[in-house]
Short mmCIF file of C-alpha atoms in Angstrom, two decimals:
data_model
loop_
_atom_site.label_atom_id
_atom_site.label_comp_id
_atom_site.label_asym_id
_atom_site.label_seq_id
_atom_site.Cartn_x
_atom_site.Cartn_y
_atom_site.Cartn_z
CA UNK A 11 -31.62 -17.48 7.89
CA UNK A 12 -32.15 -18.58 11.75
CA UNK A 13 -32.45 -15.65 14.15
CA UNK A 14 -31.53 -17.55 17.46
CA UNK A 15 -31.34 -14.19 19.44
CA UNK A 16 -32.20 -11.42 17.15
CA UNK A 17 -29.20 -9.93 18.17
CA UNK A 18 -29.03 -5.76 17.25
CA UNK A 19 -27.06 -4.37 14.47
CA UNK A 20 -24.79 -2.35 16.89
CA UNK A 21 -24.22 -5.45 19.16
CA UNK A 22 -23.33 -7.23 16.10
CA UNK A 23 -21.04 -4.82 15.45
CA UNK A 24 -19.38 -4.66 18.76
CA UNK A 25 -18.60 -8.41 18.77
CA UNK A 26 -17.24 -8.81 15.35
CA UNK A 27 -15.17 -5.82 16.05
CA UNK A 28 -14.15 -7.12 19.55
CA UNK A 29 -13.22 -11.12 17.95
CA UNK A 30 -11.06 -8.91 15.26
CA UNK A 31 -8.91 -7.51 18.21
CA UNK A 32 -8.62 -10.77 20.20
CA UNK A 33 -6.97 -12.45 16.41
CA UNK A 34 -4.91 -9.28 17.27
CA UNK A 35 -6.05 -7.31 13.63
CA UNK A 36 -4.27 -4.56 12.34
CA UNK A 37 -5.39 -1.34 13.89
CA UNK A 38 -5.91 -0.16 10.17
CA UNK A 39 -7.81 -3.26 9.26
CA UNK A 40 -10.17 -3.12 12.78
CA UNK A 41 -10.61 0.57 11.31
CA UNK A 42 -11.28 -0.14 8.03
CA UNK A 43 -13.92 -2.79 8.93
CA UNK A 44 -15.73 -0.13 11.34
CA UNK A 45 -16.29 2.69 8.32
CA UNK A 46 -16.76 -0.62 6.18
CA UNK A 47 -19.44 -1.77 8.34
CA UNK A 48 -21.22 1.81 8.79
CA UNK A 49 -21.39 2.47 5.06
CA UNK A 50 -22.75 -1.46 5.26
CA UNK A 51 -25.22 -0.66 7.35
CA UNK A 52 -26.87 3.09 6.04
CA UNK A 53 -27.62 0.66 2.80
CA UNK A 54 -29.54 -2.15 5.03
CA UNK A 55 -31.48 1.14 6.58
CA UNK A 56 -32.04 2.42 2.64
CA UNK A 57 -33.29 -0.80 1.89
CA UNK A 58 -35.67 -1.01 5.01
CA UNK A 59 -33.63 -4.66 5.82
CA UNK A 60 -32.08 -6.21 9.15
CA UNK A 61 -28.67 -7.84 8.98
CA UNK A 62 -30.66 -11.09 10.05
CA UNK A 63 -33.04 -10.68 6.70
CA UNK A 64 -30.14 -10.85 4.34
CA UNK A 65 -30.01 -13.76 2.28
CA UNK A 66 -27.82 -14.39 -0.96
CA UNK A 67 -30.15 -13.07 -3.30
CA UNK A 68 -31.29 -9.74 -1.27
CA UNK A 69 -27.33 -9.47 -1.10
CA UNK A 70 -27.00 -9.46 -4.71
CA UNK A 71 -30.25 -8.24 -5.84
CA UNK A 72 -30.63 -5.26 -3.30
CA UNK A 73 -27.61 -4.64 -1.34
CA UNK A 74 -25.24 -4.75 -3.97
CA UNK A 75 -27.75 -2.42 -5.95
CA UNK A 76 -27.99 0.21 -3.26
CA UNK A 77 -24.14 0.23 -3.34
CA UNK A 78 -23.56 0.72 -6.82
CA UNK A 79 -26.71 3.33 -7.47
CA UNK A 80 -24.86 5.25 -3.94
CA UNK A 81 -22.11 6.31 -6.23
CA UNK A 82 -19.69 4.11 -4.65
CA UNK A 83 -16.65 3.03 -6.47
CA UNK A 84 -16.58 -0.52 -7.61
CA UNK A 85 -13.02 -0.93 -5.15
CA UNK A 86 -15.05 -0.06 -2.58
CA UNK A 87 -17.99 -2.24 -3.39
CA UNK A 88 -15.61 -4.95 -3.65
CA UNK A 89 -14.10 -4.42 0.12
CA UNK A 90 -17.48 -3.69 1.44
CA UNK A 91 -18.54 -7.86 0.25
CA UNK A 92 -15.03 -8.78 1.49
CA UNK A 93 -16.58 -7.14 4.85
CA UNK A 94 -19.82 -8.99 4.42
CA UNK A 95 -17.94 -12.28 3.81
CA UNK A 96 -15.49 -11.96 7.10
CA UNK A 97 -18.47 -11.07 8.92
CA UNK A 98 -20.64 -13.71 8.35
CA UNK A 99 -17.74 -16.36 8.78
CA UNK A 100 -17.72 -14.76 12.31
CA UNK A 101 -21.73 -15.12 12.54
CA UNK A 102 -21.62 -18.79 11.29
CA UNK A 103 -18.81 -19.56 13.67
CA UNK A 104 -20.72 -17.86 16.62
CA UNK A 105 -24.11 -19.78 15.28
CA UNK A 106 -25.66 -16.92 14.86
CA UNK A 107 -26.27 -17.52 11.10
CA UNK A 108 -26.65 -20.51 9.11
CA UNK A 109 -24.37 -20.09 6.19
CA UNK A 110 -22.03 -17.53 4.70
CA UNK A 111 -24.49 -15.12 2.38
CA UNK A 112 -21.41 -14.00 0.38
CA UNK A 113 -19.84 -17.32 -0.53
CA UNK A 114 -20.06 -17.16 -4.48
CA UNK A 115 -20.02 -13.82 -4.75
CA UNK A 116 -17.27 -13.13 -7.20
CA UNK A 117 -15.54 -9.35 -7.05
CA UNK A 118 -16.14 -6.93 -9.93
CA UNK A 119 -13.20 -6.25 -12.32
CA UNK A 120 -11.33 -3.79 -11.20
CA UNK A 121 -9.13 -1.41 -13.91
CA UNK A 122 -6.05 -0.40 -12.11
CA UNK A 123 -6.06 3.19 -11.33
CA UNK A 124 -3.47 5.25 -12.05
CA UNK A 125 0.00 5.39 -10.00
CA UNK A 126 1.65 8.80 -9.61
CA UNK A 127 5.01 8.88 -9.85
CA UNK A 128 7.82 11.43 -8.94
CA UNK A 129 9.66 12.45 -11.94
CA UNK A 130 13.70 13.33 -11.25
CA UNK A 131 13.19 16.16 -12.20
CA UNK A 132 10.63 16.40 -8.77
CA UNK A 133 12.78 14.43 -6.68
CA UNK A 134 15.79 16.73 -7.15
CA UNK A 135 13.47 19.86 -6.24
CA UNK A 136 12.02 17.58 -3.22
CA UNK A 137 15.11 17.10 -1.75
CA UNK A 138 16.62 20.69 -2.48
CA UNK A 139 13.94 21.76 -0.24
CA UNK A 140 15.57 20.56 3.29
CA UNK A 141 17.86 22.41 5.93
CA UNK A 142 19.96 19.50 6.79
CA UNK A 143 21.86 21.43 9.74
CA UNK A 144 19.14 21.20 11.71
CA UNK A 145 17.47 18.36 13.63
CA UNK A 146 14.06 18.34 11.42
CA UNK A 147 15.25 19.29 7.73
CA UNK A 148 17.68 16.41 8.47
CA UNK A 149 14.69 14.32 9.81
CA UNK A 150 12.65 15.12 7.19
CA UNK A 151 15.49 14.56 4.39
CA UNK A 152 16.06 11.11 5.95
CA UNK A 153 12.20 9.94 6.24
CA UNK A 154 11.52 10.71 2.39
CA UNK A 155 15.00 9.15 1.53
CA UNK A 156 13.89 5.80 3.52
CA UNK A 157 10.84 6.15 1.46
CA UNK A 158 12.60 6.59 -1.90
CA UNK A 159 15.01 3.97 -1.34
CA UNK A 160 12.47 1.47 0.27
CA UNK A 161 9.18 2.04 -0.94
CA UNK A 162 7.43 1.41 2.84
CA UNK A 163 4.17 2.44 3.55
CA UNK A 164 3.50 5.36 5.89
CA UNK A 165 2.58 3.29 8.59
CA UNK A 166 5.57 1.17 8.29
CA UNK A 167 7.49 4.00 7.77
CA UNK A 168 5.58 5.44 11.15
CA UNK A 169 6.48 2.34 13.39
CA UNK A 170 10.02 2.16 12.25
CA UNK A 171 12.58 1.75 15.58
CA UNK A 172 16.07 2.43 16.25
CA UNK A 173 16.65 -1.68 16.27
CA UNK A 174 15.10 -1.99 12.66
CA UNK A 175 18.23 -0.37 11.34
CA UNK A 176 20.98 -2.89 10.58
CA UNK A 177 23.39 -0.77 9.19
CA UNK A 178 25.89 -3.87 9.28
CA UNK A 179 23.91 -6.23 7.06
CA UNK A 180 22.46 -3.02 4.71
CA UNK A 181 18.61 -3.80 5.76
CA UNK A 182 15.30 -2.61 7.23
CA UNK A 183 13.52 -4.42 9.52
CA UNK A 184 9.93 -3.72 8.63
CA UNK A 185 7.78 -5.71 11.67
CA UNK A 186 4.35 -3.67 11.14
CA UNK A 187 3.61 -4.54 7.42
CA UNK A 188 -0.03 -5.12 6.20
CA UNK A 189 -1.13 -8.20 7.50
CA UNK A 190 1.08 -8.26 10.77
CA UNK A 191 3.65 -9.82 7.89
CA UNK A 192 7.25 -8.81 9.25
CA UNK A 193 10.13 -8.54 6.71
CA UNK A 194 13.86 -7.22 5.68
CA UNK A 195 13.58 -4.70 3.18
CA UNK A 196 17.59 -3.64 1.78
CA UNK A 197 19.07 -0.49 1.85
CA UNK A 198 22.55 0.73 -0.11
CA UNK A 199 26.01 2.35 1.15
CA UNK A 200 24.66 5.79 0.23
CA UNK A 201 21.31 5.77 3.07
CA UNK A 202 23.18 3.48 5.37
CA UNK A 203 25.71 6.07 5.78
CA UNK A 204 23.04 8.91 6.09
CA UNK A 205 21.08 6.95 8.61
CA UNK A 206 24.49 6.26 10.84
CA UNK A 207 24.88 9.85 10.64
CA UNK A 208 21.02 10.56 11.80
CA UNK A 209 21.21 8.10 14.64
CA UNK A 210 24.16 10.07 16.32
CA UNK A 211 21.77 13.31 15.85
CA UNK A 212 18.92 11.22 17.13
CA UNK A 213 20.73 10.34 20.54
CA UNK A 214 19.23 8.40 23.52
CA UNK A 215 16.37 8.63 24.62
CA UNK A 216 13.30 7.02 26.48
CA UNK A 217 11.18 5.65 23.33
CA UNK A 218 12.90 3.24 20.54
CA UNK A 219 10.73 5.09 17.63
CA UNK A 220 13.10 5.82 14.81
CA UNK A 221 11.87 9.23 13.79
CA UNK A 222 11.23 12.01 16.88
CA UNK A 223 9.31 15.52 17.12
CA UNK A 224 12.21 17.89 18.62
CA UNK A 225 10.47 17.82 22.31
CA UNK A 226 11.50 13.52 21.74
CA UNK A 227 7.94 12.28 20.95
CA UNK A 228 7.11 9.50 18.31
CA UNK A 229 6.29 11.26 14.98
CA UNK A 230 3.18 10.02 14.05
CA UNK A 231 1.13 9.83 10.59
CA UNK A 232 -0.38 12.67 10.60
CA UNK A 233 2.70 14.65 11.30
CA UNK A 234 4.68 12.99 8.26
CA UNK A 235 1.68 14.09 6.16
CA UNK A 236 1.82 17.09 6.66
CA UNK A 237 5.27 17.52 6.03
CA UNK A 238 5.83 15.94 2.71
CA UNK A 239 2.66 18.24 1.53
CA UNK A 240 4.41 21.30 2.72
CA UNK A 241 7.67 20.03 1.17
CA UNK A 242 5.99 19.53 -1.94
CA UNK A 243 4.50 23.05 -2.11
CA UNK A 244 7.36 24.82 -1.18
CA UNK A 245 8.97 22.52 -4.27
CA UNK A 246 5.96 24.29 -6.53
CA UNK A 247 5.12 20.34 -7.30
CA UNK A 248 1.89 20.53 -8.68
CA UNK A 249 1.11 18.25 -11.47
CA UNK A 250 1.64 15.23 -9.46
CA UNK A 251 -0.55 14.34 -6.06
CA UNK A 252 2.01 14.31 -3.53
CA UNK A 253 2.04 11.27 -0.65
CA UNK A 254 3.44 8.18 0.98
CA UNK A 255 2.13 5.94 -1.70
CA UNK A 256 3.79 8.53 -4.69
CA UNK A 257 7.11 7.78 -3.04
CA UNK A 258 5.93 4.03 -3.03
CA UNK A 259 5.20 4.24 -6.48
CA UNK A 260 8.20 6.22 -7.98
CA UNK A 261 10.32 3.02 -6.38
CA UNK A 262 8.55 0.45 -7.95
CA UNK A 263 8.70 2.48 -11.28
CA UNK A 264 12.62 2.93 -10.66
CA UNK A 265 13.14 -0.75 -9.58
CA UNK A 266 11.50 -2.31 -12.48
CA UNK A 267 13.06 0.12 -15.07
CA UNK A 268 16.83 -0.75 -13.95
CA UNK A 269 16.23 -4.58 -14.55
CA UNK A 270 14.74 -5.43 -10.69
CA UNK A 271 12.19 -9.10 -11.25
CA UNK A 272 8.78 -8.80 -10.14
CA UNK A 273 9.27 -11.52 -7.38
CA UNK A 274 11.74 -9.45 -5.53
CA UNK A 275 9.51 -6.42 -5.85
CA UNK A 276 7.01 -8.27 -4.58
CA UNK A 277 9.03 -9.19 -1.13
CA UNK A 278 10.27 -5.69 -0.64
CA UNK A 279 6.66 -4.27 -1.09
CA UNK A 280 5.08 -6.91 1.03
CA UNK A 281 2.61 -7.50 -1.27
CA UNK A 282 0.65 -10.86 -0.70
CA UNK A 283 -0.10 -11.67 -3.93
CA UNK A 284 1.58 -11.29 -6.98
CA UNK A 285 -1.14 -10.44 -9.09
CA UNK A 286 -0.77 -6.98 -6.88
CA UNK A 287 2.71 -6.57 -8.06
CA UNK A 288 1.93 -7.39 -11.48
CA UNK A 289 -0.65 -4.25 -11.75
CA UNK A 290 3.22 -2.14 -11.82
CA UNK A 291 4.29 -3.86 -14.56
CA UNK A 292 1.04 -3.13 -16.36
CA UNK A 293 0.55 0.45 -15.84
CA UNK A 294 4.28 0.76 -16.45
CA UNK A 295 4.74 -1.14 -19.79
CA UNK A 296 5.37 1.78 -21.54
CA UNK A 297 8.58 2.78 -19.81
CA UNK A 298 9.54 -0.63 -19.84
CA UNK A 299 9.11 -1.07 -23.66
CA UNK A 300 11.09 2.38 -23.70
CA UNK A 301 14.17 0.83 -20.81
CA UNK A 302 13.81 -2.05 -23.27
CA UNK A 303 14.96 -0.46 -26.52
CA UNK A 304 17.80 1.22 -24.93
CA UNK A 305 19.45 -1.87 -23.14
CA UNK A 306 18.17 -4.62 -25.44
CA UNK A 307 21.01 -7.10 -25.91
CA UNK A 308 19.84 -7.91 -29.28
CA UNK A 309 20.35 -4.39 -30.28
CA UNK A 310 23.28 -4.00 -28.70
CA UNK A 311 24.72 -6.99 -30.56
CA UNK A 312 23.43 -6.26 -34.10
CA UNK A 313 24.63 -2.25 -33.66
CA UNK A 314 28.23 -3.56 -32.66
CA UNK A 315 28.25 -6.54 -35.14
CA UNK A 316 25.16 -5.45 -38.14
CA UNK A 317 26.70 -8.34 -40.82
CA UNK A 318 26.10 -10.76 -38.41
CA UNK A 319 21.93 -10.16 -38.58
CA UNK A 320 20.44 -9.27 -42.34
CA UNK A 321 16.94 -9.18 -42.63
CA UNK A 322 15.67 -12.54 -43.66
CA UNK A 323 14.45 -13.45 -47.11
CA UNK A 324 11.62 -15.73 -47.50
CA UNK A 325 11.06 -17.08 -50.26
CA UNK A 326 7.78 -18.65 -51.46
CA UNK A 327 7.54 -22.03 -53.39
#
């Protein structure tokens, strides 16, 4: 490994976080590389290394090690190299290294962890819970039936603006998906008439945000947080964690149980890659086999018409 400049750790830091913001990153993905970069770093201390010693081997010999032996999860391990990898591509680029020390490196194999879903029986308790003749139980109502009918993240969710409602063509306008990826995301007769109705309660007013605190200012993350975990305690849901991403879930689960294709699923989630998508249909194969017996047109055929289908005799020689 050259060391042109012997540039700091901290410095190093700074730059790579400063080139992330100029390719206009994510805020969450700038963030993510920052606590990425300081768990990064406390194992280069452990191991008594500078960034500019690391070669392949000490990566996968040492580093790696430290990682694993920290307790860390191996999804975390796995975005800590992706780290590694981006941030060498920015050393190599800025000739400050030589080569990329994590090309090769292959990711470990990660099981799928397990979604949490809302049952109905949950969702008719979650959204029992809501005043809706006031401003905020309607607010609330109408954020966790976006989230329902969507499945948008709770940033996306967050960001949403009065101009990525087109009631007329029965979509959402997500522009602040993972990635910087825009896209439409549909909505049906039923929350297109409830969202009409919340934009006349909404009004006019000086910011375009979608969903307002009552003294008119942008409801952020944290805020939306907190409500859906008081919601869910004041539903007594317990056996279930309660979030954003449970919401997310529960549609997938819904979508692919009523016949939706994973491709679709795919484009409303704003997944990247498919092989993301396809983790639902794994962890969900049981329900599906379930949805499967019920509405199999085979079934339905031989039930209606059972002289048609006997069981076949084979006969040996």
């Amino acid at each position: 490994m050259s060391q042109p400049n012997m540039i700091d750790w901290s410095s190093l830091v700074h730059l790579f976080l400063m080139d992330c913001k100029s390719r206009n990153l994510a805020k969450t993905t700038i963030r993510r590389y920052r606590d990425g970069l300081k768990n990064i770093e406390q194992h280069l201390k452990t191991q008594n290394l500078e960034w500019f010693d690391l070669t392949s081997d000490l990566l996968k010999h040492r580093i790696i090690p430290s990682m694993l032996d920290g307790a860390l999860s191996l999804r975390t391990v796995n975005c800590n190299l992706a780290i590694i990898k981006e941030l060498f591509a920015f050393l190599v680029a800025e000739k400050q290294a030589d080569c990329n020390i994590a090309d090769g490196l292959k990711p470990f194999k990660v099981q799928p962890s397990l979604m949490h879903t809302f049952t109905d029986a949950h969702l008719t308790r979650l959204f029992t819970q809501h005043d809706r003749s006031t401003f905020t139980g309607f607010r609330n109502y109408m954020m966790m039936l976006i989230l329902l009918e969507t499945g948008i993240r709770l940033n996306e969710l967050t960001q949403l603006q009065i101009t990525d409602v087109l009631l007329d063509e029965g979509m959402v306008r997500v522009r602040h998906g993972k990635g910087r990826k825009a896209r439409m995301v549909p909505i049906q007769r039923i929350v297109s008439h409830e969202l009409h109705l919340y934009l006349l309660e909404r009004g006019t007013l000086y910011t375009d945000r979608l969903w307002i605190t009552l003294d008119n200012r942008p409801f952020d993350e944290g805020g939306i947080r907190t409500m859906i975990s008081r919601i869910c305690k004041t539903a007594n849901i317990q056996d279930v964690q309660c979030s954003c991403h449970t919401f997310r879930h529960t549609f997938a689960k819904k979508y692919l149980l009523n016949g939706g294709d994973i491709f679709s699923l795919k484009n409303i989630l704003g997944h990247s890659r498919i092989e993301t998508t396809e983790m639902y249909v794994e962890l969900f194969s049981r329900d599906l086999q379930i949805q499967h017996e019920k509405f199999s047109p085979l079934e339905q055929i031989i039930q209606e018409f059972p002289s048609i289908f006997t069981e076949s005799e084979v006969h040996g020689e």
